[in-house]
mmCIF file of C-alpha atoms and ligand atoms in Angstrom:
data_model
loop_
_atom_site.group_PDB
_atom_site.id
_atom_site.type_symbol
_atom_site.label_atom_id
_atom_site.label_comp_id
_atom_site.label_asym_id
_atom_site.label_seq_id
_atom_site.Cartn_x
_atom_site.Cartn_y
_atom_site.Cartn_z
ATOM 1 C CA MET A 1 0.000 0.000 0.000
ATOM 2 C CA PRO A 2 1.376 3.433 -0.875
ATOM 3 C CA ILE A 3 1.651 6.041 1.885
ATOM 4 C CA SER A 4 -1.009 8.780 1.820
ATOM 5 C CA GLU A 5 0.516 12.253 1.638
ATOM 6 C CA LEU A 6 -2.533 13.804 3.290
ATOM 7 C CA LYS A 7 -2.462 11.435 6.255
ATOM 8 C CA LEU A 8 1.282 11.829 6.791
ATOM 9 C CA ALA A 9 1.055 15.621 6.424
ATOM 10 C CA LYS A 10 -1.636 15.677 9.119
ATOM 11 C CA ASP A 11 0.370 13.380 11.385
ATOM 12 C CA LEU A 12 3.356 15.702 11.100
ATOM 13 C CA ILE A 13 1.333 18.893 11.628
ATOM 14 C CA ARG A 14 -0.132 17.384 14.812
ATOM 15 C CA ARG A 15 3.374 17.574 16.334
ATOM 16 C CA PRO A 16 3.900 21.175 17.532
ATOM 17 C CA SER A 17 7.535 21.255 16.453
ATOM 18 C CA ILE A 18 8.206 24.946 16.912
ATOM 19 C CA THR A 19 11.994 25.438 16.630
ATOM 20 C CA PRO A 20 13.936 24.123 18.510
ATOM 21 C CA ARG A 21 11.308 21.600 19.703
ATOM 22 C CA ASP A 22 10.889 18.354 17.788
ATOM 23 C CA ALA A 23 7.738 17.131 19.564
ATOM 24 C CA GLY A 24 8.016 13.702 17.940
ATOM 25 C CA ALA A 25 7.923 14.900 14.319
ATOM 26 C CA ILE A 26 11.226 13.289 13.287
ATOM 27 C CA ASN A 27 10.209 9.942 14.816
ATOM 28 C CA ILE A 28 6.916 9.859 12.900
ATOM 29 C CA LEU A 29 8.833 10.496 9.726
ATOM 30 C CA ALA A 30 11.486 7.882 10.522
ATOM 31 C CA LYS A 31 8.774 5.320 11.267
ATOM 32 C CA ASN A 32 7.176 5.867 7.860
ATOM 33 C CA LEU A 33 10.537 5.728 6.119
ATOM 34 C CA ARG A 34 11.561 2.518 7.899
ATOM 35 C CA SER A 35 8.351 0.907 6.674
ATOM 36 C CA LEU A 36 9.633 1.611 3.146
ATOM 37 C CA GLY A 37 13.023 0.054 3.876
ATOM 38 C CA PHE A 38 14.995 3.225 4.654
ATOM 39 C CA LYS A 39 17.915 3.092 7.093
ATOM 40 C CA CYS A 40 17.380 6.019 9.436
ATOM 41 C CA GLN A 41 20.110 7.840 11.296
ATOM 42 C CA ILE A 42 18.874 10.294 13.858
ATOM 43 C CA ILE A 43 21.602 12.851 14.346
ATOM 44 C CA ASN A 44 21.367 15.084 17.392
ATOM 45 C CA PHE A 45 23.336 18.287 17.619
ATOM 46 C CA LYS A 46 22.815 20.019 20.964
ATOM 47 C CA ASN A 47 19.015 20.218 21.434
ATOM 48 C CA ILE A 48 18.236 19.707 17.746
ATOM 49 C CA LYS A 49 17.062 16.483 16.134
ATOM 50 C CA ASN A 50 18.061 15.817 12.532
ATOM 51 C CA LEU A 51 17.483 12.828 10.278
ATOM 52 C CA TYR A 52 19.438 11.282 7.437
ATOM 53 C CA ALA A 53 17.553 8.371 5.899
ATOM 54 C CA LYS A 54 18.673 6.289 2.960
ATOM 55 C CA LEU A 55 17.162 3.613 0.762
ATOM 56 C CA GLY A 56 19.671 1.583 -1.211
ATOM 57 C CA ARG A 57 23.442 1.815 -1.257
ATOM 58 C CA SER A 58 24.500 2.274 -4.822
ATOM 59 C CA SER A 59 25.105 5.413 -6.782
ATOM 60 C CA PRO A 60 23.625 7.819 -7.854
ATOM 61 C CA ASN A 61 22.145 9.115 -4.627
ATOM 62 C CA PHE A 62 19.129 11.380 -5.096
ATOM 63 C CA CYS A 63 18.465 13.371 -1.929
ATOM 64 C CA TYR A 64 15.418 15.288 -0.761
ATOM 65 C CA ALA A 65 16.032 17.958 1.882
ATOM 66 C CA GLY A 66 13.632 19.734 4.173
ATOM 67 C CA HIS A 67 12.751 20.694 7.716
ATOM 68 C CA THR A 68 10.169 19.561 10.236
ATOM 69 C CA ASP A 69 10.369 22.627 12.461
ATOM 70 C CA VAL A 70 7.802 25.389 12.098
ATOM 71 C CA VAL A 71 7.432 29.018 13.166
ATOM 72 C CA PRO A 72 5.144 29.834 16.125
ATOM 73 C CA PRO A 73 1.420 30.066 15.289
ATOM 74 C CA GLY A 74 0.953 33.645 16.484
ATOM 75 C CA ASN A 75 -2.426 34.405 18.045
ATOM 76 C CA ILE A 76 -4.214 31.013 18.116
ATOM 77 C CA ASN A 77 -7.599 32.743 18.457
ATOM 78 C CA GLU A 78 -7.203 34.202 14.989
ATOM 79 C CA TRP A 79 -6.945 30.728 13.423
ATOM 80 C CA THR A 80 -10.099 29.078 12.097
ATOM 81 C CA VAL A 81 -8.713 25.705 13.287
ATOM 82 C CA ASN A 82 -6.200 24.799 15.975
ATOM 83 C CA PRO A 83 -2.859 25.170 14.109
ATOM 84 C CA PHE A 84 -1.738 21.793 15.470
ATOM 85 C CA LYS A 85 -5.046 19.992 14.824
ATOM 86 C CA PRO A 86 -5.038 20.074 11.031
ATOM 87 C CA ALA A 87 -8.353 20.040 9.194
ATOM 88 C CA VAL A 88 -9.449 20.020 5.582
ATOM 89 C CA LYS A 89 -11.906 22.775 4.687
ATOM 90 C CA ASN A 90 -12.971 23.692 1.144
ATOM 91 C CA ASN A 91 -10.359 21.336 -0.276
ATOM 92 C CA LYS A 92 -7.621 23.040 1.772
ATOM 93 C CA LEU A 93 -5.483 21.479 4.459
ATOM 94 C CA ILE A 94 -5.053 24.063 7.211
ATOM 95 C CA GLY A 95 -2.374 23.893 9.920
ATOM 96 C CA ARG A 96 1.049 25.226 10.870
ATOM 97 C CA GLY A 97 3.538 23.670 8.465
ATOM 98 C CA ALA A 98 0.929 22.928 5.793
ATOM 99 C CA ASN A 99 3.129 24.516 3.161
ATOM 100 C CA ASP A 100 6.339 25.367 5.006
ATOM 101 C CA MET A 101 7.026 22.500 4.785
ATOM 102 C CA LYS A 102 5.654 19.389 6.452
ATOM 103 C CA ALA A 103 3.203 18.642 3.635
ATOM 104 C CA SER A 104 5.981 18.736 1.054
ATOM 105 C CA ILE A 105 7.956 16.159 3.046
ATOM 106 C CA ALA A 106 4.811 14.002 3.185
ATOM 107 C CA CYS A 107 4.462 14.288 -0.608
ATOM 108 C CA PHE A 108 8.044 13.128 -1.119
ATOM 109 C CA VAL A 109 7.596 10.112 1.189
ATOM 110 C CA ALA A 110 4.327 9.225 -0.571
ATOM 111 C CA ALA A 111 6.123 9.599 -3.909
ATOM 112 C CA VAL A 112 8.881 7.180 -2.834
ATOM 113 C CA SER A 113 6.271 4.639 -1.685
ATOM 114 C CA ARG A 114 4.664 4.740 -5.152
ATOM 115 C CA PHE A 115 7.983 4.727 -6.959
ATOM 116 C CA LYS A 116 9.007 1.616 -4.994
ATOM 117 C CA ILE A 117 5.907 -0.336 -5.974
ATOM 118 C CA LYS A 118 6.720 0.167 -9.663
ATOM 119 C CA ASN A 119 10.512 -0.091 -9.345
ATOM 120 C CA LYS A 120 11.328 -2.821 -6.838
ATOM 121 C CA LYS A 121 14.962 -2.859 -7.904
ATOM 122 C CA PHE A 122 16.325 0.462 -9.046
ATOM 123 C CA ARG A 123 19.957 1.332 -9.543
ATOM 124 C CA GLY A 124 20.946 4.003 -7.086
ATOM 125 C CA SER A 125 19.685 5.274 -3.784
ATOM 126 C CA ILE A 126 17.181 7.748 -2.410
ATOM 127 C CA SER A 127 17.919 9.749 0.707
ATOM 128 C CA LEU A 128 16.274 12.367 2.900
ATOM 129 C CA LEU A 129 18.122 15.043 4.835
ATOM 130 C CA ILE A 130 15.660 16.481 7.318
ATOM 131 C CA THR A 131 16.408 19.005 10.029
ATOM 132 C CA GLY A 132 14.573 20.397 13.033
ATOM 133 C CA ASP A 133 16.454 23.692 12.862
ATOM 134 C CA GLU A 134 15.709 25.717 9.757
ATOM 135 C CA GLU A 135 13.374 28.418 11.008
ATOM 136 C CA GLY A 136 15.640 29.269 13.950
ATOM 137 C CA ILE A 137 19.294 30.226 13.972
ATOM 138 C CA ALA A 138 20.019 27.110 11.918
ATOM 139 C CA ILE A 139 23.429 26.305 13.366
ATOM 140 C CA ASN A 140 22.653 22.789 14.611
ATOM 141 C CA GLY A 141 20.652 21.757 11.588
ATOM 142 C CA THR A 142 21.554 21.196 7.944
ATOM 143 C CA LYS A 143 24.806 23.129 8.301
ATOM 144 C CA ARG A 144 26.173 20.545 10.734
ATOM 145 C CA VAL A 145 24.563 17.543 9.041
ATOM 146 C CA VAL A 146 26.286 18.542 5.796
ATOM 147 C CA LYS A 147 29.640 18.644 7.618
ATOM 148 C CA TYR A 148 28.878 15.273 9.197
ATOM 149 C CA LEU A 149 28.022 13.679 5.836
ATOM 150 C CA LYS A 150 31.168 15.126 4.309
ATOM 151 C CA ARG A 151 33.236 13.624 7.105
ATOM 152 C CA LYS A 152 31.533 10.247 6.557
ATOM 153 C CA LYS A 153 32.305 10.573 2.813
ATOM 154 C CA GLU A 154 28.613 10.233 2.040
ATOM 155 C CA LYS A 155 28.072 11.198 -1.581
ATOM 156 C CA ILE A 156 24.929 13.005 -2.718
ATOM 157 C CA ASN A 157 24.665 13.331 -6.481
ATOM 158 C CA PHE A 158 21.698 15.656 -6.626
ATOM 159 C CA CYS A 159 19.569 17.337 -3.988
ATOM 160 C CA LEU A 160 16.002 18.562 -4.269
ATOM 161 C CA VAL A 161 15.021 20.976 -1.506
ATOM 162 C CA GLY A 162 11.257 20.877 -0.956
ATOM 163 C CA GLU A 163 10.709 24.442 0.314
ATOM 164 C CA PRO A 164 7.627 26.241 -1.005
ATOM 165 C CA THR A 165 8.885 27.912 -4.182
ATOM 166 C CA ASN A 166 5.728 28.797 -6.091
ATOM 167 C CA PRO A 167 4.295 32.307 -5.580
ATOM 168 C CA ASN A 168 0.696 31.590 -6.650
ATOM 169 C CA LYS A 169 0.333 28.363 -8.608
ATOM 170 C CA LEU A 170 2.002 24.989 -8.442
ATOM 171 C CA GLY A 171 4.499 24.826 -11.298
ATOM 172 C CA GLU A 172 5.469 28.483 -11.530
ATOM 173 C CA MET A 173 8.896 28.496 -9.998
ATOM 174 C CA ILE A 174 12.020 26.435 -9.377
ATOM 175 C CA LYS A 175 14.781 28.055 -7.367
ATOM 176 C CA ILE A 176 18.308 27.500 -8.581
ATOM 177 C CA GLY A 177 20.054 29.831 -6.184
ATOM 178 C CA ARG A 178 19.497 32.358 -3.496
ATOM 179 C CA ARG A 179 20.548 35.866 -2.711
ATOM 180 C CA GLY A 180 22.919 36.456 0.156
ATOM 181 C CA SER A 181 21.874 38.258 3.321
ATOM 182 C CA ILE A 182 23.874 40.474 5.637
ATOM 183 C CA THR A 183 22.638 42.501 8.605
ATOM 184 C CA GLY A 184 24.640 45.417 9.974
ATOM 185 C CA ARG A 185 24.303 47.068 13.389
ATOM 186 C CA LEU A 186 25.899 50.480 13.406
ATOM 187 C CA ALA A 187 26.457 52.848 16.334
ATOM 188 C CA VAL A 188 27.680 56.397 15.772
ATOM 189 C CA ILE A 189 29.204 58.005 18.830
ATOM 190 C CA GLY A 190 29.396 61.758 19.306
ATOM 191 C CA THR A 191 29.551 63.894 22.444
ATOM 192 C CA GLN A 192 26.552 64.448 24.680
ATOM 193 C CA GLY A 193 25.759 67.981 25.824
ATOM 194 C CA HIS A 194 23.251 70.766 26.494
ATOM 195 C CA VAL A 195 20.916 71.440 23.598
ATOM 196 C CA ALA A 196 21.437 75.219 24.047
ATOM 197 C CA TYR A 197 25.229 74.848 23.764
ATOM 198 C CA PRO A 198 25.714 72.733 20.641
ATOM 199 C CA HIS A 199 29.289 73.973 20.177
ATOM 200 C CA ARG A 200 30.212 72.102 23.341
ATOM 201 C CA ALA A 201 28.649 68.861 22.100
ATOM 202 C CA ASN A 202 28.779 66.800 18.930
ATOM 203 C CA ASN A 203 25.422 65.446 17.865
ATOM 204 C CA PRO A 204 25.854 61.950 16.322
ATOM 205 C CA SER A 205 22.429 62.172 14.663
ATOM 206 C CA ASN A 206 23.901 64.541 12.043
ATOM 207 C CA ALA A 207 26.452 61.937 11.042
ATOM 208 C CA MET A 208 23.832 59.190 11.204
ATOM 209 C CA VAL A 209 21.467 61.039 8.860
ATOM 210 C CA LYS A 210 24.331 61.520 6.362
ATOM 211 C CA ILE A 211 25.316 57.859 6.599
ATOM 212 C CA LEU A 212 21.762 56.613 6.106
ATOM 213 C CA LYS A 213 21.315 58.849 3.079
ATOM 214 C CA ARG A 214 24.562 57.646 1.545
ATOM 215 C CA ILE A 215 24.037 53.936 2.109
ATOM 216 C CA LYS A 216 20.463 54.089 0.860
ATOM 217 C CA GLU A 217 21.494 56.030 -2.251
ATOM 218 C CA THR A 218 24.452 53.843 -3.134
ATOM 219 C CA LYS A 219 23.392 51.821 -6.154
ATOM 220 C CA LEU A 220 24.783 48.359 -5.600
ATOM 221 C CA ASP A 221 24.086 46.943 -9.082
ATOM 222 C CA ASN A 222 21.425 46.573 -11.754
ATOM 223 C CA GLY A 223 20.850 42.874 -11.263
ATOM 224 C CA THR A 224 22.384 40.007 -13.253
ATOM 225 C CA LYS A 225 21.163 37.324 -15.639
ATOM 226 C CA ASN A 226 20.055 35.165 -12.723
ATOM 227 C CA PHE A 227 19.417 37.736 -10.004
ATOM 228 C CA GLN A 228 17.375 40.823 -9.263
ATOM 229 C CA ALA A 229 19.254 43.967 -8.153
ATOM 230 C CA SER A 230 20.788 43.916 -4.682
ATOM 231 C CA ASN A 231 18.857 45.930 -2.121
ATOM 232 C CA LEU A 232 19.597 47.595 1.187
ATOM 233 C CA GLU A 233 16.799 48.265 3.670
ATOM 234 C CA ILE A 234 17.102 50.294 6.851
ATOM 235 C CA ILE A 235 15.288 48.339 9.533
ATOM 236 C CA LYS A 236 15.820 50.388 12.658
ATOM 237 C CA ILE A 237 16.919 53.895 13.608
ATOM 238 C CA ASN A 238 17.303 54.567 17.288
ATOM 239 C CA ILE A 239 18.462 57.514 19.365
ATOM 240 C CA ASN A 240 18.009 56.621 22.961
ATOM 241 C CA ASN A 241 17.280 59.940 24.608
ATOM 242 C CA ASN A 242 14.752 60.737 27.309
ATOM 243 C CA ALA A 243 15.492 64.423 27.765
ATOM 244 C CA ASP A 244 14.468 67.257 25.435
ATOM 245 C CA ASN A 245 17.322 69.514 26.477
ATOM 246 C CA VAL A 246 20.117 67.029 25.874
ATOM 247 C CA ILE A 247 22.058 66.406 22.683
ATOM 248 C CA PRO A 248 22.386 62.624 22.555
ATOM 249 C CA GLY A 249 25.726 60.882 22.824
ATOM 250 C CA SER A 250 25.053 58.099 20.355
ATOM 251 C CA ALA A 251 22.759 57.007 17.540
ATOM 252 C CA ASP A 252 22.088 53.462 16.312
ATOM 253 C CA THR A 253 20.786 51.864 13.173
ATOM 254 C CA VAL A 254 20.209 48.355 11.828
ATOM 255 C CA PHE A 255 20.090 47.567 8.118
ATOM 256 C CA ASN A 256 19.900 44.447 5.968
ATOM 257 C CA ILE A 257 21.164 43.819 2.457
ATOM 258 C CA ARG A 258 19.909 41.062 0.163
ATOM 259 C CA PHE A 259 22.639 40.779 -2.406
ATOM 260 C CA ASN A 260 23.333 38.970 -5.639
ATOM 261 C CA ASN A 261 26.492 37.312 -6.933
ATOM 262 C CA LYS A 262 28.071 40.617 -7.926
ATOM 263 C CA HIS A 263 28.971 40.974 -4.250
ATOM 264 C CA SER A 264 30.142 38.976 -1.298
ATOM 265 C CA SER A 265 29.561 39.800 2.341
ATOM 266 C CA SER A 266 33.176 40.940 2.643
ATOM 267 C CA SER A 267 33.057 43.214 -0.410
ATOM 268 C CA LEU A 268 29.907 44.824 1.007
ATOM 269 C CA LYS A 269 31.470 45.289 4.438
ATOM 270 C CA LYS A 270 34.406 47.053 2.813
ATOM 271 C CA LYS A 271 32.148 49.381 0.833
ATOM 272 C CA LEU A 272 30.013 50.267 3.851
ATOM 273 C CA ASN A 273 32.907 50.703 6.248
ATOM 274 C CA ALA A 274 34.473 53.195 3.847
ATOM 275 C CA ILE A 275 31.285 55.293 4.006
ATOM 276 C CA PHE A 276 31.123 55.087 7.809
ATOM 277 C CA LYS A 277 34.759 56.084 8.057
ATOM 278 C CA SER A 278 34.539 59.054 5.732
ATOM 279 C CA VAL A 279 31.352 60.495 7.292
ATOM 280 C CA THR A 280 32.445 60.037 10.895
ATOM 281 C CA LYS A 281 35.841 61.526 10.125
ATOM 282 C CA LYS A 282 34.271 64.655 8.644
ATOM 283 C CA THR A 283 31.831 64.978 11.543
ATOM 284 C CA LYS A 284 34.418 64.094 14.210
ATOM 285 C CA CYS A 285 32.369 61.153 15.465
ATOM 286 C CA LYS A 286 33.326 57.563 16.079
ATOM 287 C CA PHE A 287 31.548 54.439 14.890
ATOM 288 C CA ARG A 288 31.166 50.783 15.803
ATOM 289 C CA VAL A 289 29.672 48.227 13.478
ATOM 290 C CA GLN A 290 28.772 44.564 13.826
ATOM 291 C CA TYR A 291 27.746 42.339 10.943
ATOM 292 C CA GLU A 292 25.840 39.067 10.792
ATOM 293 C CA VAL A 293 26.013 37.115 7.555
ATOM 294 C CA SER A 294 23.251 34.547 7.165
ATOM 295 C CA GLY A 295 24.417 33.399 3.751
ATOM 296 C CA GLU A 296 26.417 34.325 0.667
ATOM 297 C CA SER A 297 24.652 34.519 -2.666
ATOM 298 C CA PHE A 298 24.921 31.471 -4.906
ATOM 299 C CA VAL A 299 23.517 29.989 -8.048
ATOM 300 C CA THR A 300 23.733 26.385 -9.214
ATOM 301 C CA LYS A 301 24.386 26.239 -12.916
ATOM 302 C CA PRO A 302 21.446 24.333 -14.416
ATOM 303 C CA ASN A 303 22.416 20.807 -15.504
ATOM 304 C CA LYS A 304 20.519 17.972 -17.169
ATOM 305 C CA THR A 305 18.722 17.089 -13.924
ATOM 306 C CA THR A 306 17.577 20.715 -13.570
ATOM 307 C CA TYR A 307 16.085 20.628 -17.058
ATOM 308 C CA MET A 308 14.566 17.165 -16.484
ATOM 309 C CA ILE A 309 12.817 18.484 -13.349
ATOM 310 C CA GLN A 310 11.686 21.600 -15.191
ATOM 311 C CA SER A 311 10.114 19.562 -17.979
ATOM 312 C CA THR A 312 8.565 17.067 -15.515
ATOM 313 C CA VAL A 313 6.873 19.952 -13.680
ATOM 314 C CA LYS A 314 5.677 21.390 -16.979
ATOM 315 C CA LYS A 315 4.238 18.073 -18.119
ATOM 316 C CA ILE A 316 2.172 17.673 -14.948
ATOM 317 C CA THR A 317 1.121 21.263 -14.200
ATOM 318 C CA GLY A 318 0.998 22.662 -17.715
ATOM 319 C CA ILE A 319 3.232 25.535 -16.605
ATOM 320 C CA LYS A 320 6.918 25.872 -17.475
ATOM 321 C CA PRO A 321 8.568 26.825 -14.188
ATOM 322 C CA LYS A 322 10.862 29.821 -14.139
ATOM 323 C CA LEU A 323 14.382 29.175 -12.872
ATOM 324 C CA SER A 324 14.634 31.828 -10.177
ATOM 325 C CA THR A 325 16.792 33.097 -7.312
ATOM 326 C CA THR A 326 14.251 35.328 -5.549
ATOM 327 C CA GLY A 327 13.116 35.198 -1.930
ATOM 328 C CA GLY A 328 14.878 34.610 1.365
ATOM 329 C CA THR A 329 17.626 32.207 2.300
ATOM 330 C CA SER A 330 17.168 28.443 2.645
ATOM 331 C CA ASP A 331 19.219 25.414 3.641
ATOM 332 C CA ALA A 332 20.260 25.057 -0.003
ATOM 333 C CA ARG A 333 23.012 27.511 0.985
ATOM 334 C CA PHE A 334 24.641 24.705 3.006
ATOM 335 C CA ILE A 335 23.799 21.723 0.792
ATOM 336 C CA ARG A 336 25.204 23.297 -2.394
ATOM 337 C CA LYS A 337 28.622 22.842 -0.791
ATOM 338 C CA ILE A 338 28.347 19.062 -1.223
ATOM 339 C CA ALA A 339 25.884 18.590 -4.085
ATOM 340 C CA PRO A 340 24.191 20.404 -6.946
ATOM 341 C CA CYS A 341 20.716 21.346 -5.787
ATOM 342 C CA LEU A 342 17.513 23.072 -6.719
ATOM 343 C CA GLU A 343 14.324 23.828 -4.861
ATOM 344 C CA PHE A 344 10.782 22.938 -5.771
ATOM 345 C CA GLY A 345 7.805 22.609 -3.454
ATOM 346 C CA LEU A 346 4.311 23.890 -2.780
ATOM 347 C CA VAL A 347 2.685 27.304 -3.172
ATOM 348 C CA GLY A 348 4.095 29.525 -0.442
ATOM 349 C CA LYS A 349 1.362 32.160 -0.362
ATOM 350 C CA THR A 350 0.322 31.491 3.246
ATOM 351 C CA MET A 351 3.616 30.400 4.787
ATOM 352 C CA HIS A 352 4.256 31.697 8.324
ATOM 353 C CA LYS A 353 0.732 33.197 8.307
ATOM 354 C CA ILE A 354 -2.400 32.661 10.385
ATOM 355 C CA ASP A 355 -4.378 29.797 8.751
ATOM 356 C CA GLU A 356 -1.395 28.505 6.769
ATOM 357 C CA SER A 357 -2.920 26.191 4.196
ATOM 358 C CA VAL A 358 -2.336 24.124 1.105
ATOM 359 C CA SER A 359 -4.695 22.870 -1.568
ATOM 360 C CA VAL A 360 -5.335 19.131 -1.280
ATOM 361 C CA SER A 361 -5.215 18.759 -5.047
ATOM 362 C CA ASP A 362 -1.780 20.437 -5.045
ATOM 363 C CA LEU A 363 -0.636 17.772 -2.576
ATOM 364 C CA LYS A 364 -1.681 15.032 -4.984
ATOM 365 C CA LYS A 365 -0.023 16.821 -7.878
ATOM 366 C CA LEU A 366 3.211 17.412 -5.977
ATOM 367 C CA THR A 367 3.381 13.732 -5.016
ATOM 368 C CA TYR A 368 2.969 12.834 -8.663
ATOM 369 C CA ILE A 369 5.654 15.349 -9.659
ATOM 370 C CA TYR A 370 8.128 13.972 -7.095
ATOM 371 C CA GLN A 371 7.343 10.404 -8.177
ATOM 372 C CA SER A 372 7.895 11.273 -11.845
ATOM 373 C CA ILE A 373 11.153 13.043 -10.993
ATOM 374 C CA LEU A 374 12.384 9.847 -9.303
ATOM 375 C CA GLU A 375 11.298 7.732 -12.272
ATOM 376 C CA ASN A 376 13.061 10.016 -14.750
ATOM 377 C CA TYR A 377 16.155 10.325 -12.592
ATOM 378 C CA PHE A 378 16.652 6.565 -12.228
ATOM 379 C CA LYS A 379 15.572 5.674 -15.762
HETATM 380 ZN ZN1 ZN B 1 10.758 26.449 5.188
#
């Protein structure tokens, strides 16, 4: 009997696996995979549960990657169902993780169960790399599993990441890369003083305003063949001052840049630091800056598997998916270090929202797509 994607999706959603909690989600998955003959390795890093499961031993190894953790539900009273008691209404499965991304994992497992019935002996192996730490800080998840697999000399020949990639309709978009992301926290330090005696103080807000104008007006690029233009957004401006007659001593800002492959985090840091230096020098202020890099930009050059997946999706959905690099970061940024990868999953319209949902007919279609991808890959 093949595994039902809807039943498994519901079983997974019932586990409130809000990062870093696992709540039994990985075990449910492992149980289903074992019933199909997979060897399951549960790999714990700190408080995070990860799973590497494999069916078969020979090469090539086709891997599916995803995560069982979910973001918090927000205000439960705003949901039309309990986010962890999934229900189908108007042909839609509603629950936290319905499209990001428990249901996609369920579709892949269901696809393998069907593939196996038709192909008892196939040449190669199928694996799943599943983490419980994608929505959080993601240091004990895929990043470490990838290092572990590398150490064990485990070879993955191609990896399909099942994140929701389609903006509105199943079939619209395959992701072949991602933009990089860097966050900067800048403090400009001047000299505090009496507002009526500005010559005895040095207001850092003047320098801050100049800096913000310059970094916002710096054109980073016009985009590339595979990427949209890089963009800087100012997220926070803060001058902590409770008195109206005091010139503040410092001013803070936080900004984030989503950047394409014309830059790296270090080239951006250099560019920004030069601006901070020049403005603070002219205004006789000092500055401190801290950066957090959540990923460099990357693109996987499309290969024959990419085009096979693109045409498989087109055959089933009637839409030729665009090969895109838009959106946020994903675990593909770690996996691409050991294997070529692309991303294709459900429609992400409601991800992280109240009443996250997925169309039940999309679930069936995605299972069929994943099954056909396996059949074409191992043909
Ligand atoms: Zn996700």
